PDB file of C-alpha atoms and ligand atoms in Angstrom:
ATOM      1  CA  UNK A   1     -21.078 -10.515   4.082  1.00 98.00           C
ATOM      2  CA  UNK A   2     -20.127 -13.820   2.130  1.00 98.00           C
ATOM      3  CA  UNK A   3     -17.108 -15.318   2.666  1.00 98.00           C
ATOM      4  CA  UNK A   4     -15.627 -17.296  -0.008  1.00 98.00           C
ATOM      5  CA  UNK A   5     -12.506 -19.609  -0.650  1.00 98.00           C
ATOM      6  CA  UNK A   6     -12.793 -20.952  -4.026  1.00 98.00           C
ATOM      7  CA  UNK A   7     -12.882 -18.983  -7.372  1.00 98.00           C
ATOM      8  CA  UNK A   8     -15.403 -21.400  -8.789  1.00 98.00           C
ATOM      9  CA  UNK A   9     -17.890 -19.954  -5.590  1.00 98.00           C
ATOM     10  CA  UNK A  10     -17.071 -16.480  -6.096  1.00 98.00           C
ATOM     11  CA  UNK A  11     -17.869 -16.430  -9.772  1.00 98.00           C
ATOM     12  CA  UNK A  12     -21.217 -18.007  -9.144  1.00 98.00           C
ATOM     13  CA  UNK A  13     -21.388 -15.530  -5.849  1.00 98.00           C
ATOM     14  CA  UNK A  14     -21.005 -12.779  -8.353  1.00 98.00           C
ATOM     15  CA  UNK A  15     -23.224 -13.838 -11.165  1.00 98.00           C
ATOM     16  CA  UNK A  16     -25.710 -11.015 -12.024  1.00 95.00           C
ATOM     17  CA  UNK A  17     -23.643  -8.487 -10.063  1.00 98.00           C
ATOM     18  CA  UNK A  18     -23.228  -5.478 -12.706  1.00 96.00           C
ATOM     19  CA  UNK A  19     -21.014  -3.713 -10.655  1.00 98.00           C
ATOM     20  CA  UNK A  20     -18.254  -4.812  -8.426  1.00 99.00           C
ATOM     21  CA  UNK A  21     -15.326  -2.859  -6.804  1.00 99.00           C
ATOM     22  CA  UNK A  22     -12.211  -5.389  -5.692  1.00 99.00           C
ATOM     23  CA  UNK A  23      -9.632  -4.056  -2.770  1.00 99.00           C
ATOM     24  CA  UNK A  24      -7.159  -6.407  -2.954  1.00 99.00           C
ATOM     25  CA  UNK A  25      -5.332  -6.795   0.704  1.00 98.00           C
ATOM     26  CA  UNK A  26      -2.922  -9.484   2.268  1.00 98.00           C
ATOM     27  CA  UNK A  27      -4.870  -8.934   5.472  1.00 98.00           C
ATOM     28  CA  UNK A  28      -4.217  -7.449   8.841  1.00 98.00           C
ATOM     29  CA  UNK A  29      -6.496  -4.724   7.998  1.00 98.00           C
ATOM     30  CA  UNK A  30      -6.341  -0.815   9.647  1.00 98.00           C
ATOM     31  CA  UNK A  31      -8.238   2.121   8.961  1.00 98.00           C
ATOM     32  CA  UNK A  32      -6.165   2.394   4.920  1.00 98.00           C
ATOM     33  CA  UNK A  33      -8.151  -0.570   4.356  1.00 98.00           C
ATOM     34  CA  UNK A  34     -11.069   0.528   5.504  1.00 98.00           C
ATOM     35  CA  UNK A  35     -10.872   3.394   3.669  1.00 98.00           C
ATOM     36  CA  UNK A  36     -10.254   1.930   0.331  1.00 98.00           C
ATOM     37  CA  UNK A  37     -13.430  -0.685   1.405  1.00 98.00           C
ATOM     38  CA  UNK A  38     -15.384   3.245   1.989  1.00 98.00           C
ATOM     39  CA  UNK A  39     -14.096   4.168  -1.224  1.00 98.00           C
ATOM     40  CA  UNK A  40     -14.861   1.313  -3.104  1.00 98.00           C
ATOM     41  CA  UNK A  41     -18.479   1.660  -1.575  1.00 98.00           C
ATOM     42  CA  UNK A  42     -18.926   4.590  -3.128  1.00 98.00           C
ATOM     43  CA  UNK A  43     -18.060   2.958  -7.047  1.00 98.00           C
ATOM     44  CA  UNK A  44     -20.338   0.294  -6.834  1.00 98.00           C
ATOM     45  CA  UNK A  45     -23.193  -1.670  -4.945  1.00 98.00           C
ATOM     46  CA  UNK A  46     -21.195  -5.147  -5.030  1.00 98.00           C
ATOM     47  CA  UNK A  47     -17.202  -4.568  -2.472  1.00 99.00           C
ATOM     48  CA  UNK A  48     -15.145  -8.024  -2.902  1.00 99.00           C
ATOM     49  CA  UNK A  49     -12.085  -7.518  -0.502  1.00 99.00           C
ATOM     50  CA  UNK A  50      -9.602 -10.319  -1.224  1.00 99.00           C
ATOM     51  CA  UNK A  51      -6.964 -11.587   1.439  1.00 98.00           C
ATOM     52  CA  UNK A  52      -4.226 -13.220   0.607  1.00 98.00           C
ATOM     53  CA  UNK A  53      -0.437 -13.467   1.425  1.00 98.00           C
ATOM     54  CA  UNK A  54       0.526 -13.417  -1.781  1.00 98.00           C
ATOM     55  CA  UNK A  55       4.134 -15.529  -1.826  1.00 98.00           C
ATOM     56  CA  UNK A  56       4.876 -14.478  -5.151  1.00 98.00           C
ATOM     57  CA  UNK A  57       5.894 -11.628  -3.991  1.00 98.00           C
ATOM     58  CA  UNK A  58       8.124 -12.099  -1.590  1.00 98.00           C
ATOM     59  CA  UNK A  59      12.002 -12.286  -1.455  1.00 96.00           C
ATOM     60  CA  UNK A  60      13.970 -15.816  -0.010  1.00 94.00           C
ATOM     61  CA  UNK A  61      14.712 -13.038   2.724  1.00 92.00           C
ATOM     62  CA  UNK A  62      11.355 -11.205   3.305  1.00 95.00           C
ATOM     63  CA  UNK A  63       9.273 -11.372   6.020  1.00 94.00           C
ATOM     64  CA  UNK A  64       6.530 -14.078   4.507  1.00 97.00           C
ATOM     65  CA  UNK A  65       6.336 -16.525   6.824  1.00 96.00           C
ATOM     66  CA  UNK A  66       6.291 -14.063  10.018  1.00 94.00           C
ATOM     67  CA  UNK A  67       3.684 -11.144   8.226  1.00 96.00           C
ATOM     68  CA  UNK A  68       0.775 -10.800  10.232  1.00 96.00           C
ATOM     69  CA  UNK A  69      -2.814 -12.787  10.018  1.00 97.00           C
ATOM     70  CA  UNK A  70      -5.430 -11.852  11.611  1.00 98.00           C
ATOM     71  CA  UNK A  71      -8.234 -13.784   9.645  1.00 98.00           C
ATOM     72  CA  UNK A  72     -11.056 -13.288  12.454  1.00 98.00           C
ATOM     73  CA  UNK A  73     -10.510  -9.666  13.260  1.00 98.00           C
ATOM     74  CA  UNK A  74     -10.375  -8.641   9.429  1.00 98.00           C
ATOM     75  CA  UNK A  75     -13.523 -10.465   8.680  1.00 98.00           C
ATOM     76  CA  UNK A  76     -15.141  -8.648  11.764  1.00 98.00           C
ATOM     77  CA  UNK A  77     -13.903  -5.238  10.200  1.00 98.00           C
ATOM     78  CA  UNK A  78     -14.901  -5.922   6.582  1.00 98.00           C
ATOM     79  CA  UNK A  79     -18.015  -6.825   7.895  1.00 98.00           C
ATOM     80  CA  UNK A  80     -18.697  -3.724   9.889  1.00 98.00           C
ATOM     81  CA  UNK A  81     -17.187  -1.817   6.633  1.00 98.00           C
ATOM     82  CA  UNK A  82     -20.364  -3.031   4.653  1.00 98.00           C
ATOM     83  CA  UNK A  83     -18.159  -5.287   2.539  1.00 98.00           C
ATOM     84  CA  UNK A  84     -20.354  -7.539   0.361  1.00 98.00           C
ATOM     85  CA  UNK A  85     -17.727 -10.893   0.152  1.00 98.00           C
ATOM     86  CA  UNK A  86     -14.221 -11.469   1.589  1.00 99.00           C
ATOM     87  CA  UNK A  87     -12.424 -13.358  -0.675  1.00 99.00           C
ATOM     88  CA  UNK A  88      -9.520 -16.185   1.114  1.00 99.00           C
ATOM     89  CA  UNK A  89      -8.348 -17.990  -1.239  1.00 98.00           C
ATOM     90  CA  UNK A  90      -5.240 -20.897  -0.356  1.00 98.00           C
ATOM     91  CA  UNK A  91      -2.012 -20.288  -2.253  1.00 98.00           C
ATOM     92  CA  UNK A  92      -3.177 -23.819  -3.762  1.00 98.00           C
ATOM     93  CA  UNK A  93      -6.209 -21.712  -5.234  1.00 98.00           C
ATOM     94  CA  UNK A  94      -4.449 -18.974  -6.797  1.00 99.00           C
ATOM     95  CA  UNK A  95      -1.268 -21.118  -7.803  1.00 98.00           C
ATOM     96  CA  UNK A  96      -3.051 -24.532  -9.281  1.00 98.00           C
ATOM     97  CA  UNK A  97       0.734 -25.950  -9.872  1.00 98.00           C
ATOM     98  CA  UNK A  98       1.590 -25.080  -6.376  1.00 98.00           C
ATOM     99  CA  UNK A  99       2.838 -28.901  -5.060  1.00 98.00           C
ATOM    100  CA  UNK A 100       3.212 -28.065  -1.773  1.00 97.00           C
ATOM    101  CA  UNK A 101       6.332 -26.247  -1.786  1.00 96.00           C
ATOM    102  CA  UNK A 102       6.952 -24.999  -5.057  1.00 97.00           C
ATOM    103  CA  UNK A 103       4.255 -22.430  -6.945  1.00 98.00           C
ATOM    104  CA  UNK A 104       5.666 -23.236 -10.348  1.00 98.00           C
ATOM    105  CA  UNK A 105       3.661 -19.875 -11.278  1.00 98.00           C
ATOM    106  CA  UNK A 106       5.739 -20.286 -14.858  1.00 98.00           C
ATOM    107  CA  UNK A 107       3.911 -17.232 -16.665  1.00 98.00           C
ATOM    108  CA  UNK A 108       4.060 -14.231 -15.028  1.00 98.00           C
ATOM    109  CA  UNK A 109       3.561 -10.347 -15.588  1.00 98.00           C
ATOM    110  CA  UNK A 110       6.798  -8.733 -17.217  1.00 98.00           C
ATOM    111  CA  UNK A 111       7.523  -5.869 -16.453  1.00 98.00           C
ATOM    112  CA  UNK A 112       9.326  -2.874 -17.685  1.00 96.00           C
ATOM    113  CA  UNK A 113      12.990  -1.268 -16.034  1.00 95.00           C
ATOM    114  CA  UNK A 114      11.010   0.927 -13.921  1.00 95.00           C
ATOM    115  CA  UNK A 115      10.111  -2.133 -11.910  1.00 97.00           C
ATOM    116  CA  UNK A 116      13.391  -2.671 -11.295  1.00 97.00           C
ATOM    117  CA  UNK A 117      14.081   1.034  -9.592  1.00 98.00           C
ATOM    118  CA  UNK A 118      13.331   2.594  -5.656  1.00 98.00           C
ATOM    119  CA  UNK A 119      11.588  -0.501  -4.118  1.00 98.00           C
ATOM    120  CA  UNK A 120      12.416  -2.891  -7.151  1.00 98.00           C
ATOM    121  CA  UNK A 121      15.575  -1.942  -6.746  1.00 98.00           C
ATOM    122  CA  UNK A 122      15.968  -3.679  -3.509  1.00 96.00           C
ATOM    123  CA  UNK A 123      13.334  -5.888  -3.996  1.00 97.00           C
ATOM    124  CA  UNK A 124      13.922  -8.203  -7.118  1.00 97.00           C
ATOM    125  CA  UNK A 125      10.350  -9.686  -8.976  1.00 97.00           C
ATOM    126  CA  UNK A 126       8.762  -7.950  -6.137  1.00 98.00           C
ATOM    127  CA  UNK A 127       6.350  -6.235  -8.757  1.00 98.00           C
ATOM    128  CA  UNK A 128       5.994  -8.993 -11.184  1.00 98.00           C
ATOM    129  CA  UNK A 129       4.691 -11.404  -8.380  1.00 98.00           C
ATOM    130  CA  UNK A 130       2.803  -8.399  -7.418  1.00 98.00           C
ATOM    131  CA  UNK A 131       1.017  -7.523 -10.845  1.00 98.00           C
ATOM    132  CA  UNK A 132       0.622 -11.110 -11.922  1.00 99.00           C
ATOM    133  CA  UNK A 133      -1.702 -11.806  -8.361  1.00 99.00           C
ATOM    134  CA  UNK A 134      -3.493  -8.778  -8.833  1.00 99.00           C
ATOM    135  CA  UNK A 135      -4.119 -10.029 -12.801  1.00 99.00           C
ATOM    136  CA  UNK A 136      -5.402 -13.646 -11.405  1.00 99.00           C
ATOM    137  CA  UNK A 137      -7.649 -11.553  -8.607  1.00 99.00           C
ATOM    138  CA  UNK A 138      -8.919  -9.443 -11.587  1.00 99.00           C
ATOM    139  CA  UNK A 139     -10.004 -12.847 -13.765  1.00 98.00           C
ATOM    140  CA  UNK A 140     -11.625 -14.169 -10.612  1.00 98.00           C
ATOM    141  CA  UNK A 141     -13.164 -11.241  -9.991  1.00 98.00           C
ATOM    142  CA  UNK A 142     -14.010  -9.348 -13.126  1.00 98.00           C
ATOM    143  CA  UNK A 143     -14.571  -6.184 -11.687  1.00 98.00           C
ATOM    144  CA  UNK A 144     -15.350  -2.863 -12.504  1.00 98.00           C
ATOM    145  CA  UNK A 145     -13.576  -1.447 -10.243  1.00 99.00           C
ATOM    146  CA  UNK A 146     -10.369  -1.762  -7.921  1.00 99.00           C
ATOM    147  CA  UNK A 147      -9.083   0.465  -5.596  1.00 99.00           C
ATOM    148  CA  UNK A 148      -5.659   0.854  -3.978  1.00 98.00           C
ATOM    149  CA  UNK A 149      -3.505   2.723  -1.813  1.00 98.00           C
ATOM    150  CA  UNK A 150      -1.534   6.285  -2.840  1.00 98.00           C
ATOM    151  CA  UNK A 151       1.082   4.696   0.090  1.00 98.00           C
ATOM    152  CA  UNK A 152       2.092   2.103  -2.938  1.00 98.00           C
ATOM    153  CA  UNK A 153       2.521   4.931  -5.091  1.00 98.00           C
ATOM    154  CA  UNK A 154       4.837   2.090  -7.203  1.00 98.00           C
ATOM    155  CA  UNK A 155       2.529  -0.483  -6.821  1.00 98.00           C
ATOM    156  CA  UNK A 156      -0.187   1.784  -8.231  1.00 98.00           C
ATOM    157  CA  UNK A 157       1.926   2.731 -11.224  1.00 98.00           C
ATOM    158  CA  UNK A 158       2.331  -0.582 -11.921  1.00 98.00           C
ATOM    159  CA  UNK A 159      -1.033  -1.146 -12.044  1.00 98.00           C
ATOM    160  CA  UNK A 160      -1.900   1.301 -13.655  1.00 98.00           C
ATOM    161  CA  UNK A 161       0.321   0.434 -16.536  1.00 98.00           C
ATOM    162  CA  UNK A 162      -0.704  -3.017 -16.478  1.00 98.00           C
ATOM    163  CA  UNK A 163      -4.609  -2.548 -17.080  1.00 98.00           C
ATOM    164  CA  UNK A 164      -3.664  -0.053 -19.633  1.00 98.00           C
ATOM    165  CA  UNK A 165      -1.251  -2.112 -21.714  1.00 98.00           C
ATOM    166  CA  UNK A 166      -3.249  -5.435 -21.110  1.00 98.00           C
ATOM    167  CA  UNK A 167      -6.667  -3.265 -21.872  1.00 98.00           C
ATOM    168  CA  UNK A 168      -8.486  -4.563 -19.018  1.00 98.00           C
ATOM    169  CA  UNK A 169     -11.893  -2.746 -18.664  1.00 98.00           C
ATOM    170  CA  UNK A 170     -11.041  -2.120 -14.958  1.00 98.00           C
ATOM    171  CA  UNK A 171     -10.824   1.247 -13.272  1.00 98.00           C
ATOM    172  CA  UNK A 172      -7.912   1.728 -10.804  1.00 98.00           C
ATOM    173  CA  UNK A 173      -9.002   3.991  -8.191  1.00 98.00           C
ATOM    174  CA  UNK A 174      -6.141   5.665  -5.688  1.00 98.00           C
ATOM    175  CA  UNK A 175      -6.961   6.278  -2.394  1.00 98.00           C
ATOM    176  CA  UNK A 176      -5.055   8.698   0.025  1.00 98.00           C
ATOM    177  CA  UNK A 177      -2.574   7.565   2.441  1.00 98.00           C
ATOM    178  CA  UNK A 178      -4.654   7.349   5.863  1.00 98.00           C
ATOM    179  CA  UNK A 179      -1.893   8.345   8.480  1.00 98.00           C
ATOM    180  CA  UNK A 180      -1.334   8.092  12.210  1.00 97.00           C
ATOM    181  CA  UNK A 181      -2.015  11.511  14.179  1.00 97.00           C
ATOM    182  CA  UNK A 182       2.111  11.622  14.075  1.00 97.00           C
ATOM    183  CA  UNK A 183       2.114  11.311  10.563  1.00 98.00           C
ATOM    184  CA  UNK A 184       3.246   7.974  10.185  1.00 98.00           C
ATOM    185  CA  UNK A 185       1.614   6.155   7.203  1.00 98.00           C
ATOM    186  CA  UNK A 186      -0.717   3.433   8.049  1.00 98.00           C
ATOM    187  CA  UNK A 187       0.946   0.004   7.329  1.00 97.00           C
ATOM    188  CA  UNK A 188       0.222  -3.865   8.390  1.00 95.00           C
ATOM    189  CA  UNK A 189       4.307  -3.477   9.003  1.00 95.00           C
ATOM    190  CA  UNK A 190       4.439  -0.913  11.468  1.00 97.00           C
ATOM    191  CA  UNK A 191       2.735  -3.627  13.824  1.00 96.00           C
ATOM    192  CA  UNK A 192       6.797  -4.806  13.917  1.00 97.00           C
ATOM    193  CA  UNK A 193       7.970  -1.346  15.340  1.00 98.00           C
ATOM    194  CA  UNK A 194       8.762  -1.601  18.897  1.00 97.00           C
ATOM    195  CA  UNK A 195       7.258   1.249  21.193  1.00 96.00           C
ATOM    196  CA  UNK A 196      10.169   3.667  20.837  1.00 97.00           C
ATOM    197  CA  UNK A 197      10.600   2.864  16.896  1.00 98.00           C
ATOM    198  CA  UNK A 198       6.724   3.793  16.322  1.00 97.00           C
ATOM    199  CA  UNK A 199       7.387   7.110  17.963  1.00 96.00           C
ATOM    200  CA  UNK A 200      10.202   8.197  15.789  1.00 98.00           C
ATOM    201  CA  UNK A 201       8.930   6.192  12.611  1.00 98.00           C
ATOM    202  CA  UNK A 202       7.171   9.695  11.814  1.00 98.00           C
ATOM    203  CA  UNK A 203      10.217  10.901  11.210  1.00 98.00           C
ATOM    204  CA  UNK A 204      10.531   9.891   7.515  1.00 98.00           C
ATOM    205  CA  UNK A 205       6.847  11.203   6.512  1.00 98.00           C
ATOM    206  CA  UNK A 206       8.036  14.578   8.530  1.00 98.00           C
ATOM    207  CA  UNK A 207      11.417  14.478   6.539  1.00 98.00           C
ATOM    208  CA  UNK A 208       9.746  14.333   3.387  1.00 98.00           C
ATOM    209  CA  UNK A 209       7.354  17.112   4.425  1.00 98.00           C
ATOM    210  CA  UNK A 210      10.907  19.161   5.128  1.00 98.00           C
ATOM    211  CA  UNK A 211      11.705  18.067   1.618  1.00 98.00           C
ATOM    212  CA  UNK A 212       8.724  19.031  -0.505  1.00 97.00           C
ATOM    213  CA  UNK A 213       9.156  22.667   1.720  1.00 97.00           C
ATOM    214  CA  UNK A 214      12.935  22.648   0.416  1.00 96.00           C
ATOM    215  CA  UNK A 215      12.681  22.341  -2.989  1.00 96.00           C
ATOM    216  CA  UNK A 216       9.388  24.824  -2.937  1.00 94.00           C
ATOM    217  CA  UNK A 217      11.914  27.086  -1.432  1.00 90.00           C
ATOM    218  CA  UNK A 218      14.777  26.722  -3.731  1.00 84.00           C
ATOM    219  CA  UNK A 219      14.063  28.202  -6.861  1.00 73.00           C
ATOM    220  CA  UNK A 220      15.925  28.139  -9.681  1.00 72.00           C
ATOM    221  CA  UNK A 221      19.507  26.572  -8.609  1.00 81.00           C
ATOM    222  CA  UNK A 222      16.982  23.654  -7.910  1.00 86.00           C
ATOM    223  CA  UNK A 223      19.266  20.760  -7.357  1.00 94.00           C
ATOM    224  CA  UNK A 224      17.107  17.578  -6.801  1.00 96.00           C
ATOM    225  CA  UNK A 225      20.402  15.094  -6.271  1.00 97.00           C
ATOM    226  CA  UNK A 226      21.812  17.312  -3.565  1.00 96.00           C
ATOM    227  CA  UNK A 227      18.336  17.516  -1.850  1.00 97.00           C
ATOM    228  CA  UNK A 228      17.759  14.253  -2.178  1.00 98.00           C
ATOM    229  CA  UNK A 229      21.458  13.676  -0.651  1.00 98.00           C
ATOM    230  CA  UNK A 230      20.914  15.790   2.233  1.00 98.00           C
ATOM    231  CA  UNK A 231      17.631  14.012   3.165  1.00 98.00           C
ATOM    232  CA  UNK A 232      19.303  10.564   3.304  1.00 98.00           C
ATOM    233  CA  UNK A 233      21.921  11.665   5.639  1.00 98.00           C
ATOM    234  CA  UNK A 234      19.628  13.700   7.887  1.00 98.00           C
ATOM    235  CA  UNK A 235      17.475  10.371   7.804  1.00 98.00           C
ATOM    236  CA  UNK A 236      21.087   8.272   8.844  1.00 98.00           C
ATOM    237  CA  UNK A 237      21.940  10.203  11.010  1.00 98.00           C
ATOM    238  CA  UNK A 238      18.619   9.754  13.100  1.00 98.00           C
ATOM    239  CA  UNK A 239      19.280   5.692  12.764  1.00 98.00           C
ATOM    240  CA  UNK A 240      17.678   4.809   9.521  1.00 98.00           C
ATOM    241  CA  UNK A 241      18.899   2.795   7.126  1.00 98.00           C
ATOM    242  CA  UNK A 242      17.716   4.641   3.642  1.00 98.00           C
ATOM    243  CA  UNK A 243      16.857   2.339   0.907  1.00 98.00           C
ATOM    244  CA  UNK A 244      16.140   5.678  -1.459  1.00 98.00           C
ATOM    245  CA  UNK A 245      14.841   8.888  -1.161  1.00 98.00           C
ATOM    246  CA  UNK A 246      13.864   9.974  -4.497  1.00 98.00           C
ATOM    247  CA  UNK A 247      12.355  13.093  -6.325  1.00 98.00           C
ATOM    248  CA  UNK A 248      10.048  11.736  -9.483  1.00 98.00           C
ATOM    249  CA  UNK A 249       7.601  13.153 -11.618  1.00 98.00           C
ATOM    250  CA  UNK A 250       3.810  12.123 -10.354  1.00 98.00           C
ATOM    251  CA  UNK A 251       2.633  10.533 -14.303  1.00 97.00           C
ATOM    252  CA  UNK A 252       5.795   8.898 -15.155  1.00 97.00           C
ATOM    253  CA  UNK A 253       7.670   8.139 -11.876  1.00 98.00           C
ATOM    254  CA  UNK A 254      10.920   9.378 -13.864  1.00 97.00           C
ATOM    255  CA  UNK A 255      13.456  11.079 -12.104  1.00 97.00           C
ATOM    256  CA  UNK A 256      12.698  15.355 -11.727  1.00 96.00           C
ATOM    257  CA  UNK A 257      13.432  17.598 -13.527  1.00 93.00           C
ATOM    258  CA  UNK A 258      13.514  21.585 -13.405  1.00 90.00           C
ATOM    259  CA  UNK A 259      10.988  22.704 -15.240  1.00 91.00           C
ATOM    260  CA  UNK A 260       8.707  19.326 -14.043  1.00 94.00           C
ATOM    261  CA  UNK A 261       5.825  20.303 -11.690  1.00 94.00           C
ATOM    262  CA  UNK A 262       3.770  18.019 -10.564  1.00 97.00           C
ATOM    263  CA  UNK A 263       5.979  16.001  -8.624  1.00 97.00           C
ATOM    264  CA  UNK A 264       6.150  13.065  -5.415  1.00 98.00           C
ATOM    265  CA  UNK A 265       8.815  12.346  -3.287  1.00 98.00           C
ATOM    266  CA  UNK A 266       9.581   8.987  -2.233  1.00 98.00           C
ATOM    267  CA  UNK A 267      11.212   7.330   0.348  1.00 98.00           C
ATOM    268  CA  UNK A 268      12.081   3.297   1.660  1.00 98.00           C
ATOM    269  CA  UNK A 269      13.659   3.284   4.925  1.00 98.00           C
ATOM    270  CA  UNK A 270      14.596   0.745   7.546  1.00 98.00           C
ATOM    271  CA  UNK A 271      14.019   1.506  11.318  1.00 98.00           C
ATOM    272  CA  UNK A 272      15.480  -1.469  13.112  1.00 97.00           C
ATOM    273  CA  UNK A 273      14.573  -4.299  10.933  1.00 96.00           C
ATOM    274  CA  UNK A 274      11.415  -3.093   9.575  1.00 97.00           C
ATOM    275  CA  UNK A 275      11.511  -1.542   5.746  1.00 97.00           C
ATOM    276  CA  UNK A 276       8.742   1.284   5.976  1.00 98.00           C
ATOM    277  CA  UNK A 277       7.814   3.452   2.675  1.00 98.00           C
ATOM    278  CA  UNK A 278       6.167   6.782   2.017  1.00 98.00           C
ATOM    279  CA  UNK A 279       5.277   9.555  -0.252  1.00 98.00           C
ATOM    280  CA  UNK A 280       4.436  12.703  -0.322  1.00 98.00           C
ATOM    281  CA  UNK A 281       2.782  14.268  -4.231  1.00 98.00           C
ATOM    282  CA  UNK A 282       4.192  18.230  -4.654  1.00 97.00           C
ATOM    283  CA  UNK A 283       3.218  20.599  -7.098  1.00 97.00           C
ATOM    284  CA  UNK A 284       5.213  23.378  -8.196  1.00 92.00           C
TER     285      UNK A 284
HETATM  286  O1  PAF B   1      -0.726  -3.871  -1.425  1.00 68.46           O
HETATM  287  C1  PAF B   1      -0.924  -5.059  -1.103  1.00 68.46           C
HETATM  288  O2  PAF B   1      -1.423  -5.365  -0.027  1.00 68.46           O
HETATM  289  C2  PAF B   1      -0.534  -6.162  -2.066  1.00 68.46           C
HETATM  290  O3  PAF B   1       0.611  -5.829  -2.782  1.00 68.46           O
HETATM  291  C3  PAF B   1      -1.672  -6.564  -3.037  1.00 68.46           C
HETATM  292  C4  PAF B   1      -2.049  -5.410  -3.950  1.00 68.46           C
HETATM  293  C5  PAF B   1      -2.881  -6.997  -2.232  1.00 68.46           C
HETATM  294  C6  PAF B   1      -1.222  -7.723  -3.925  1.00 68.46           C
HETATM  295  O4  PAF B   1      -0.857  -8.834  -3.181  1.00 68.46           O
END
């Protein structure tokens, strides 16, 4: 495996490489990552996996300086994964204004209103910073491929949108959430859960289990508000803090409606201090 900190290296690393899948991670890697590195295996011969702590994307009050690097131990994983090249860049290397302090990133990614809803919501030019990284990864990389996580299931839509709309010749592959034997969706964050807060974090994948079973169960007087409603309380009243808990339709991400089938519930949640997220795709 090559690693490789400039763009200038990894175009030249990649030169004659036909096919290339890109799994674009901020690091402190688990067994999601892995998976979309197994995934991305299986689209093409040449895996890039980019790290990078992408500050774009982070609030003034998000957790930035204090989220987790592990350099050596990813590079060890990726390695055993059969990636081809890790990709560090500096924030210097992805933001060539960047002074120091300032990343003076002055063109971004707009975005429609739905960035703005469930995590944008509470997370303001969250996505934007988000989709314009990924673009710059994308021009660095130029691959065929890149594969992400069904945990982001905003993140994805995004994406998805993006390469779409900006007709990039890049397919976005969606991997499964790859979950704890309690349930609990992998995430670099849950490495903030204290011991009791990991054992009850399963709670809000179980909840929205209980959810998808509810309105399976409900028939016609389906009424997605109150269910939604009665999940946020029963969430509360274990000691979360609910961000949203949200009934959409799987394509569009708009809110449900009745005669909408294919369906994924969604749900932000703070336990303690840390904001976990999770979905679970239903279909009528
Ligand atoms: O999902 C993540 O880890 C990040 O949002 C991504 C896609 C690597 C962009 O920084």
């Amino acid at each position: 495996m090559q690693t490789i900190h400039t763009i200038v290296d990894l175009r030249l690393a990649l030169q004659g490489q036909h096919s290339v899948a890109l799994v674009p991670t901020m690091g402190n890697l688990h067994a999601g990552h892995l998976d979309l590195v197994k995934l991305a295996k299986q689209q093409a011969p040449c895996v890039v996996v980019s790290i990078f702590v992408n500050p774009l994307q982070f609030g003034a009050n998000e957790d930035l300086v204090n989220y987790p690097r592990t350099l050596a131990a990813d590079c060890e994983k990726l390695q055993a994964a059969g990636a081809s090249m890790v990709f560090i860049p500096t924030v210097a290397e992805m933001y060539p204004d960047f002074d120091g302090q300032a990343l003076n990133q002055s063109i971004t990614v707009q975005l429609p209103a739905m960035a703005d809803d469930l995590c944008g919501a509470s997370r303001p030019g969250h996505f934007a910073g988000m989709a314009t990284v990924v673009l710059k990864l994308f021009n660095a990389v130029m691959p065929q491929f890149a594969v992400f996580g069904k945990k982001d299931y905003q993140q994805l839509f995004v994406l998805q949108q993006m390469v779409k709309q900006f007709n990039l010749p890049i397919a976005i592959i969606a991997a499964e959430t790859v979950r704890e034997p309690s349930g609990l969706a992998m995430s670099s964050r849950n490495g903030y859960l204290s011991q009791a807060e990991k054992s009850q974090a399963s709670q809000l994948h179980a909840e929205l289990q209980a959810l998808c079973e509810k309105i399976k169960g409900q028939g016609p007087k389906l009424d997605f508000l109150a269910l939604e409603k009665e999940t946020v309380l029963k969430l509360e009243s274990q000691g979360w803090h609910v961000d949203y808990v949200a009934i959409r339709t799987a394509s569009q991400l708009k809110p449900a409606l009745v005669h909408d089938s294919d369906l994924v519930v969604l749900a932000a949640a703070k336990l303690g201090t840390t904001r976990l997220i999770d979905n679970v795709s239903l279909k009528l």
